[in-house]
Amino acid sequence: MSAINHQFKLIQRPVGMVGRSNFEYTQTPAPEPGEGEFLVKVLYLSLDPAMRGWMNDSKSYIPPVGLGEVMRAVAAGRVIASRHPKFPVGAHVTGLFGVQEYAVSNGKGGVALVDPTLAPLPVYLGTLGMPGMTAYFGLLTVGEFKPEDTVVVSGAAGAVGQVAGQIARIKGGRVIGIAGGPDKCRYVTQELGFDACIDYKHEDVKTVLKTHCPKGVDLYFDNVGGDILDTVLTQLALHARIVICGAISQYNATGPAKGPSNYLSLLVNRATMRGMVVFDHVAQFRNAMQDLAGWMKEGKLKTREDIVTGLENFPEALLKLFRGENTGKLVLKVADA
Amino acid sequence: MSAINHQFKLIQRPVGMVGRSNFEYTQTPAPEPGEGEFLVKVLYLSLDPAMRGWMNDSKSYIPPVGLGEVMRAVAAGRVIASRHPKFPVGAHVTGLFGVQEYAVSNGKGGVALVDPTLAPLPVYLGTLGMPGMTAYFGLLTVGEFKPEDTVVVSGAAGAVGQVAGQIARIKGGRVIGIAGGPDKCRYVTQELGFDACIDYKHEDVKTVLKTHCPKGVDLYFDNVGGDILDTVLTQLALHARIVICGAISQYNATGPAKGPSNYLSLLVNRATMRGMVVFDHVAQFRNAMQDLAGWMKEGKLKTREDIVTGLENFPEALLKLFRGENTGKLVLKVADA
C-alpha cells in the first residue's frame, strides 16, 4: 500500500471544551495487514459524546486514549486488503477503527460485518450500532420499561434519545422528549411521533413537565445530566427509574460535574438511579438488532443521520456535537467508497 | 382524667437549623379515649433525623406536620385508660404518639404492642423499632446485600447505622463504618465489631476508604449525604449499590441539598442508587423483628441508646441529633412509668 493515512492524534488532554488544539492532524503511510489481519478503508466516523470522556486521564469503563495515540472512534468502512478469512476484501465492517483513513484490525474488540444493501452505512453507526443498542438496553433492561410507563427522554433528538423514545412508544409507553430548540422539538414530535417535546431553551422544563406528566415520571432516560436531570428528579413518580446513560452537559465542565441536588427525591419516591454502559449487553446485541431492523422495515422506527464531510473537519464536528447542533446521529463522512 | 398534657406544637417551619423557636411548649388537659380508643401515657420519645423533613412544607412520603399541630414523633408508652379490647390498661405500645405526655389512639397507623420484659422500652424505639427495621430492609432488601460484599455505612454510630453494619457482619460481609470523632469510632469497632471505622472529622475519608476497600465499595448504606456520599461515589466497585436511607448533613441546609457531583461513577461502574422508606416493608416487619431479637439474645447484635431526660428538653435533644452528638439511638425519656 502506498496510500497516505491521515490521522487525528490526541496530543493534549482538554481542560473544558475540547478543540482542535487537543489534536495533531498527521499523515503516515497506510499500514499493511499481517497474518490474521485486514485493512479497513474508513468511510464514516461516528461522533459520540463518550469520546470526550475517553480523552480524560481518569478511571472509567475503558482506558483513556493515550497521548500521541490516534483518537479512538467507532467507524464504518470497507475491507481493502485481507489476510483474515472472515473479513474478505469488499466486506463492510464497523469497529473501533479510530479517527483516521485506514486501520488494520484482527477482527476482535467488537468488529462486526455489516450489509450496506440492508441499511446505509451511517445507520450502522446509529440506530443499528452502539447508539441503537444503548437505547434498546438502556430502556428495556436497565430502565425496566413497562408499557404503562410515562417515559421522559433527554437529548431526544440525538442519536440515542431518538431511538429510546421510539422504542418506548412502539412498546406502548407515553413518551415526552426534551430537546433544545423548536426545530428539534418538531422533529421529535412530528417525525418521530413522541407524545410531546419540551424545548429546554425556551420553555420552563419543570412547568411543562408537570403538565405532560400529571402522575409523575416513571422512567427517565438521561443523556444530558445537569439542570435537566435535577428538574426531572422533582417530578418522579413512586418507584421511578432513572437511567444514567450520559451527561453531555457536563463532559466539558472545567470543575466537578453538577451533582443532582434533588437526589433525595430518590428516597421520597423509592426510586432508582442506575448507570449503564452498552458493552455489558454484547451477548444480546443480535436480538436487539433484529428488533430494531424489523421496526425500521415496518416504518415504526425512523431515524435521521446528520452527516458532516471531511476527516480534516473532525474537531469542528465534535464541537457541533457538544454544542447540540446536530439533529439525529452525527456522522463524519471520510470517503465515498 | 385531670392530668395536664404538656405538648410541643410546631408553630413555625424552620429555615436552616431547627430550634426552640419553631415550637410552642403548651399544656392542655389530657384527652379521654372514645369508644374503640385508648389513652397512652408517653414514657419515651424517639428522636429521628426524619423529623426534620416532616417539618418542611414540601411533598414527601408522608404529609408535613401542620402549623399548630403537635409535633409528630414515634413514642413508647403505657396504656392507662382503654375502650379498645386489643390495647388493655397496662399494655405497652409504640406508635406515632407525638411530642406530648398523653395521646389518644385507635390502634391504627402502625401502633404495636411491645413487651418490656423482653427488651427495655427504648430498644423498641431503636433496634427493635423503626431504626432497626430501616437497617434490616435497607441493607438486605433495598441494598441486595451479598455475603461477599464490602459494605460501607455512614452514620455508623447512629441508630440505623449501628444496626445496619452489624447485620452485614453477622451475614458475612466486611464492614467499614464512617463516624465523627474517635469515641464513636472506638464504639463502632470495639463494641459493635465493625472491621474498621473512618473518623471523617479527623481523617481524609477518600484516602482511608481506599486503604480499607482496595477492591472498591460494593454496598454503601448512606445516612448522611453531602461530601461523604460524594467521596464514597469515587470508590465504587463494579455493580455497586447505594442505599439512600437519609442525608442528615443536608436536612438543615438553607439552600438546596448538595448534589453528589460524582454521580457519573454510577455510569462508569454500572451502579445503582436507590432510595428507601421503611414503611414500604411493614408486611415483613415480623420476620425482621424475629431475626433482630434473636441476634440480640445470642449477643451478636449490640446496640446502645443515648437517653436524654425531660419532655421540656425536646428542642435541645433534637439539636443534639443534628449536631451528631449522640452515640447510638437518641431517646427522650418523658416519664418513669
mmCIF file of C-alpha atoms in Angstrom, chain A residues 74-251:
data_model
loop_
_atom_site.group_PDB
_atom_site.id
_atom_site.type_symbol
_atom_site.label_atom_id
_atom_site.label_comp_id
_atom_site.label_asym_id
_atom_site.label_seq_id
_atom_site.Cartn_x
_atom_site.Cartn_y
_atom_site.Cartn_z
ATOM 1 C CA VAL A 74 -16.218 3.880 16.139
ATOM 2 C CA ALA A 75 -16.180 3.789 12.344
ATOM 3 C CA ALA A 76 -17.668 2.022 9.351
ATOM 4 C CA GLY A 77 -15.529 1.057 6.393
ATOM 5 C CA ARG A 78 -14.682 -1.375 3.655
ATOM 6 C CA VAL A 79 -12.046 -4.122 3.734
ATOM 7 C CA ILE A 80 -9.496 -3.349 1.006
ATOM 8 C CA ALA A 81 -6.797 -5.908 1.831
ATOM 9 C CA SER A 82 -7.147 -9.029 3.917
ATOM 10 C CA ARG A 83 -5.256 -11.930 5.437
ATOM 11 C CA HIS A 84 -8.269 -12.878 7.567
ATOM 12 C CA PRO A 85 -10.753 -15.398 6.117
ATOM 13 C CA LYS A 86 -13.800 -13.947 7.899
ATOM 14 C CA PHE A 87 -13.222 -10.400 6.656
ATOM 15 C CA PRO A 88 -12.605 -10.660 2.904
ATOM 16 C CA VAL A 89 -11.827 -7.776 0.565
ATOM 17 C CA GLY A 90 -15.026 -5.908 -0.265
ATOM 18 C CA ALA A 91 -16.729 -6.697 3.047
ATOM 19 C CA HIS A 92 -18.119 -3.810 5.076
ATOM 20 C CA VAL A 93 -17.320 -3.605 8.758
ATOM 21 C CA THR A 94 -17.825 -1.474 11.839
ATOM 22 C CA GLY A 95 -15.455 -1.248 14.773
ATOM 23 C CA LEU A 96 -13.207 0.973 16.868
ATOM 24 C CA PHE A 97 -11.037 1.966 13.897
ATOM 25 C CA GLY A 98 -10.105 5.441 15.159
ATOM 26 C CA VAL A 99 -10.021 8.899 13.635
ATOM 27 C CA GLN A 100 -8.030 8.021 10.526
ATOM 28 C CA GLU A 101 -8.438 6.967 6.921
ATOM 29 C CA TYR A 102 -7.047 3.443 7.170
ATOM 30 C CA ALA A 103 -6.942 0.958 10.011
ATOM 31 C CA VAL A 104 -5.579 -2.534 10.479
ATOM 32 C CA SER A 105 -7.742 -4.911 12.531
ATOM 33 C CA ASN A 106 -7.652 -8.529 13.666
ATOM 34 C CA GLY A 107 -11.442 -8.595 13.822
ATOM 35 C CA LYS A 108 -11.558 -8.629 17.616
ATOM 36 C CA GLY A 109 -12.863 -5.982 20.025
ATOM 37 C CA GLY A 110 -16.370 -5.673 18.666
ATOM 38 C CA VAL A 111 -15.669 -5.575 14.916
ATOM 39 C CA ALA A 112 -18.820 -6.549 13.022
ATOM 40 C CA LEU A 113 -19.635 -7.338 9.404
ATOM 41 C CA VAL A 114 -22.491 -5.173 8.115
ATOM 42 C CA ASP A 115 -24.577 -5.243 4.947
ATOM 43 C CA PRO A 116 -24.904 -1.845 3.212
ATOM 44 C CA THR A 117 -27.677 -3.184 0.979
ATOM 45 C CA LEU A 118 -29.951 -3.608 4.012
ATOM 46 C CA ALA A 119 -29.257 -0.158 5.506
ATOM 47 C CA PRO A 120 -26.904 2.697 4.569
ATOM 48 C CA LEU A 121 -23.553 2.507 6.357
ATOM 49 C CA PRO A 122 -24.200 5.531 8.648
ATOM 50 C CA VAL A 123 -27.216 3.700 10.089
ATOM 51 C CA TYR A 124 -24.803 1.038 11.381
ATOM 52 C CA LEU A 125 -23.150 3.791 13.412
ATOM 53 C CA GLY A 126 -26.502 4.963 14.739
ATOM 54 C CA THR A 127 -29.735 3.064 15.074
ATOM 55 C CA LEU A 128 -28.205 -0.304 14.168
ATOM 56 C CA GLY A 129 -24.973 0.491 16.014
ATOM 57 C CA MET A 130 -23.914 1.451 19.524
ATOM 58 C CA PRO A 131 -26.450 4.289 19.929
ATOM 59 C CA GLY A 132 -29.300 1.950 18.967
ATOM 60 C CA MET A 133 -28.003 -0.754 21.313
ATOM 61 C CA THR A 134 -27.617 1.816 24.082
ATOM 62 C CA ALA A 135 -31.195 2.986 23.629
ATOM 63 C CA TYR A 136 -32.532 -0.563 23.498
ATOM 64 C CA PHE A 137 -30.792 -1.971 26.567
ATOM 65 C CA GLY A 138 -30.920 1.291 28.485
ATOM 66 C CA LEU A 139 -34.671 1.494 28.182
ATOM 67 C CA LEU A 140 -35.685 -2.154 28.341
ATOM 68 C CA THR A 141 -33.038 -3.809 30.532
ATOM 69 C CA VAL A 142 -31.513 -1.133 32.746
ATOM 70 C CA GLY A 143 -34.650 1.025 32.872
ATOM 71 C CA GLU A 144 -37.007 -1.965 33.233
ATOM 72 C CA PHE A 145 -39.538 -0.284 30.941
ATOM 73 C CA LYS A 146 -43.192 -1.178 31.449
ATOM 74 C CA PRO A 147 -45.935 -0.372 28.897
ATOM 75 C CA GLU A 148 -47.819 1.739 31.456
ATOM 76 C CA ASP A 149 -44.790 3.983 31.968
ATOM 77 C CA THR A 150 -44.664 7.689 31.321
ATOM 78 C CA VAL A 151 -41.161 7.993 29.896
ATOM 79 C CA VAL A 152 -39.050 11.139 29.618
ATOM 80 C CA VAL A 153 -36.018 11.180 27.315
ATOM 81 C CA SER A 154 -33.475 13.998 27.298
ATOM 82 C CA GLY A 155 -31.304 14.587 24.268
ATOM 83 C CA ALA A 156 -34.435 13.402 22.478
ATOM 84 C CA ALA A 157 -33.260 14.480 19.018
ATOM 85 C CA GLY A 158 -29.854 12.886 19.495
ATOM 86 C CA ALA A 159 -28.558 9.519 18.356
ATOM 87 C CA VAL A 160 -29.596 7.570 21.443
ATOM 88 C CA GLY A 161 -32.591 9.638 22.522
ATOM 89 C CA GLN A 162 -34.393 9.410 19.201
ATOM 90 C CA VAL A 163 -34.263 5.618 19.354
ATOM 91 C CA ALA A 164 -35.002 5.235 23.073
ATOM 92 C CA GLY A 165 -38.170 7.302 22.843
ATOM 93 C CA GLN A 166 -39.445 5.485 19.786
ATOM 94 C CA ILE A 167 -38.868 2.063 21.356
ATOM 95 C CA ALA A 168 -40.898 3.196 24.362
ATOM 96 C CA ARG A 169 -43.685 4.371 22.016
ATOM 97 C CA ILE A 170 -43.605 1.145 20.000
ATOM 98 C CA LYS A 171 -43.965 -0.813 23.231
ATOM 99 C CA GLY A 172 -46.932 1.217 24.418
ATOM 100 C CA GLY A 173 -45.446 3.925 26.655
ATOM 101 C CA ARG A 174 -46.243 7.627 26.753
ATOM 102 C CA VAL A 175 -43.074 9.481 25.791
ATOM 103 C CA ILE A 176 -42.053 13.078 26.434
ATOM 104 C CA GLY A 177 -38.848 14.296 24.836
ATOM 105 C CA ILE A 178 -36.614 17.134 25.978
ATOM 106 C CA ALA A 179 -34.548 18.862 23.288
ATOM 107 C CA GLY A 180 -33.004 22.222 22.510
ATOM 108 C CA GLY A 181 -34.908 24.476 20.132
ATOM 109 C CA PRO A 182 -38.158 24.377 18.156
ATOM 110 C CA ASP A 183 -36.675 22.590 15.132
ATOM 111 C CA LYS A 184 -35.530 19.641 17.184
ATOM 112 C CA CYS A 185 -38.825 19.534 19.040
ATOM 113 C CA ARG A 186 -40.743 19.484 15.779
ATOM 114 C CA TYR A 187 -38.537 16.628 14.585
ATOM 115 C CA VAL A 188 -39.171 14.717 17.827
ATOM 116 C CA THR A 189 -42.946 15.056 17.791
ATOM 117 C CA GLN A 190 -43.785 15.241 14.086
ATOM 118 C CA GLU A 191 -41.248 12.867 12.580
ATOM 119 C CA LEU A 192 -40.526 10.537 15.479
ATOM 120 C CA GLY A 193 -44.019 10.578 16.974
ATOM 121 C CA PHE A 194 -43.189 11.324 20.612
ATOM 122 C CA ASP A 195 -46.284 12.421 22.554
ATOM 123 C CA ALA A 196 -44.677 15.770 23.349
ATOM 124 C CA CYS A 197 -41.332 17.509 23.377
ATOM 125 C CA ILE A 198 -40.130 20.201 25.774
ATOM 126 C CA ASP A 199 -37.833 22.871 24.343
ATOM 127 C CA TYR A 200 -35.494 23.418 27.280
ATOM 128 C CA LYS A 201 -34.023 26.508 25.651
ATOM 129 C CA HIS A 202 -37.334 28.348 25.500
ATOM 130 C CA GLU A 203 -39.635 26.649 27.999
ATOM 131 C CA ASP A 204 -39.597 26.181 31.756
ATOM 132 C CA VAL A 205 -38.894 22.461 31.906
ATOM 133 C CA LYS A 206 -40.444 21.956 35.344
ATOM 134 C CA THR A 207 -43.727 23.644 34.495
ATOM 135 C CA VAL A 208 -44.163 21.921 31.147
ATOM 136 C CA LEU A 209 -43.084 18.567 32.571
ATOM 137 C CA LYS A 210 -45.797 18.843 35.231
ATOM 138 C CA THR A 211 -48.372 19.454 32.512
ATOM 139 C CA HIS A 212 -47.266 16.495 30.412
ATOM 140 C CA CYS A 213 -46.701 14.122 33.332
ATOM 141 C CA PRO A 214 -49.504 14.850 35.814
ATOM 142 C CA LYS A 215 -48.880 11.496 37.531
ATOM 143 C CA GLY A 216 -45.108 11.955 37.522
ATOM 144 C CA VAL A 217 -42.277 10.440 35.530
ATOM 145 C CA ASP A 218 -41.951 6.655 35.747
ATOM 146 C CA LEU A 219 -38.811 6.275 33.673
ATOM 147 C CA TYR A 220 -36.278 8.963 32.847
ATOM 148 C CA PHE A 221 -33.662 8.158 30.233
ATOM 149 C CA ASP A 222 -30.957 10.741 30.863
ATOM 150 C CA ASN A 223 -28.419 11.682 28.232
ATOM 151 C CA VAL A 224 -27.625 15.170 29.460
ATOM 152 C CA GLY A 225 -27.264 15.483 33.253
ATOM 153 C CA GLY A 226 -27.016 18.947 34.826
ATOM 154 C CA ASP A 227 -30.063 21.112 35.435
ATOM 155 C CA ILE A 228 -32.394 18.933 33.393
ATOM 156 C CA LEU A 229 -31.645 15.842 35.485
ATOM 157 C CA ASP A 230 -32.160 17.936 38.593
ATOM 158 C CA THR A 231 -35.516 19.184 37.336
ATOM 159 C CA VAL A 232 -36.803 15.766 36.315
ATOM 160 C CA LEU A 233 -35.899 14.487 39.788
ATOM 161 C CA THR A 234 -38.538 16.837 41.224
ATOM 162 C CA GLN A 235 -41.246 15.150 39.131
ATOM 163 C CA LEU A 236 -40.647 11.460 39.793
ATOM 164 C CA ALA A 237 -43.480 9.019 40.299
ATOM 165 C CA LEU A 238 -43.308 6.382 43.020
ATOM 166 C CA HIS A 239 -40.775 3.654 42.158
ATOM 167 C CA ALA A 240 -39.433 5.677 39.233
ATOM 168 C CA ARG A 241 -36.283 4.573 37.447
ATOM 169 C CA ILE A 242 -33.597 6.886 36.093
ATOM 170 C CA VAL A 243 -31.166 5.505 33.545
ATOM 171 C CA ILE A 244 -27.864 7.379 33.602
ATOM 172 C CA CYS A 245 -26.770 6.897 30.016
ATOM 173 C CA GLY A 246 -24.722 10.061 29.698
ATOM 174 C CA ALA A 247 -24.315 13.665 30.798
ATOM 175 C CA ILE A 248 -23.343 15.638 27.723
ATOM 176 C CA SER A 249 -23.980 18.947 29.506
ATOM 177 C CA GLN A 250 -21.207 18.120 31.976
ATOM 178 C CA TYR A 251 -18.478 16.489 29.883
#
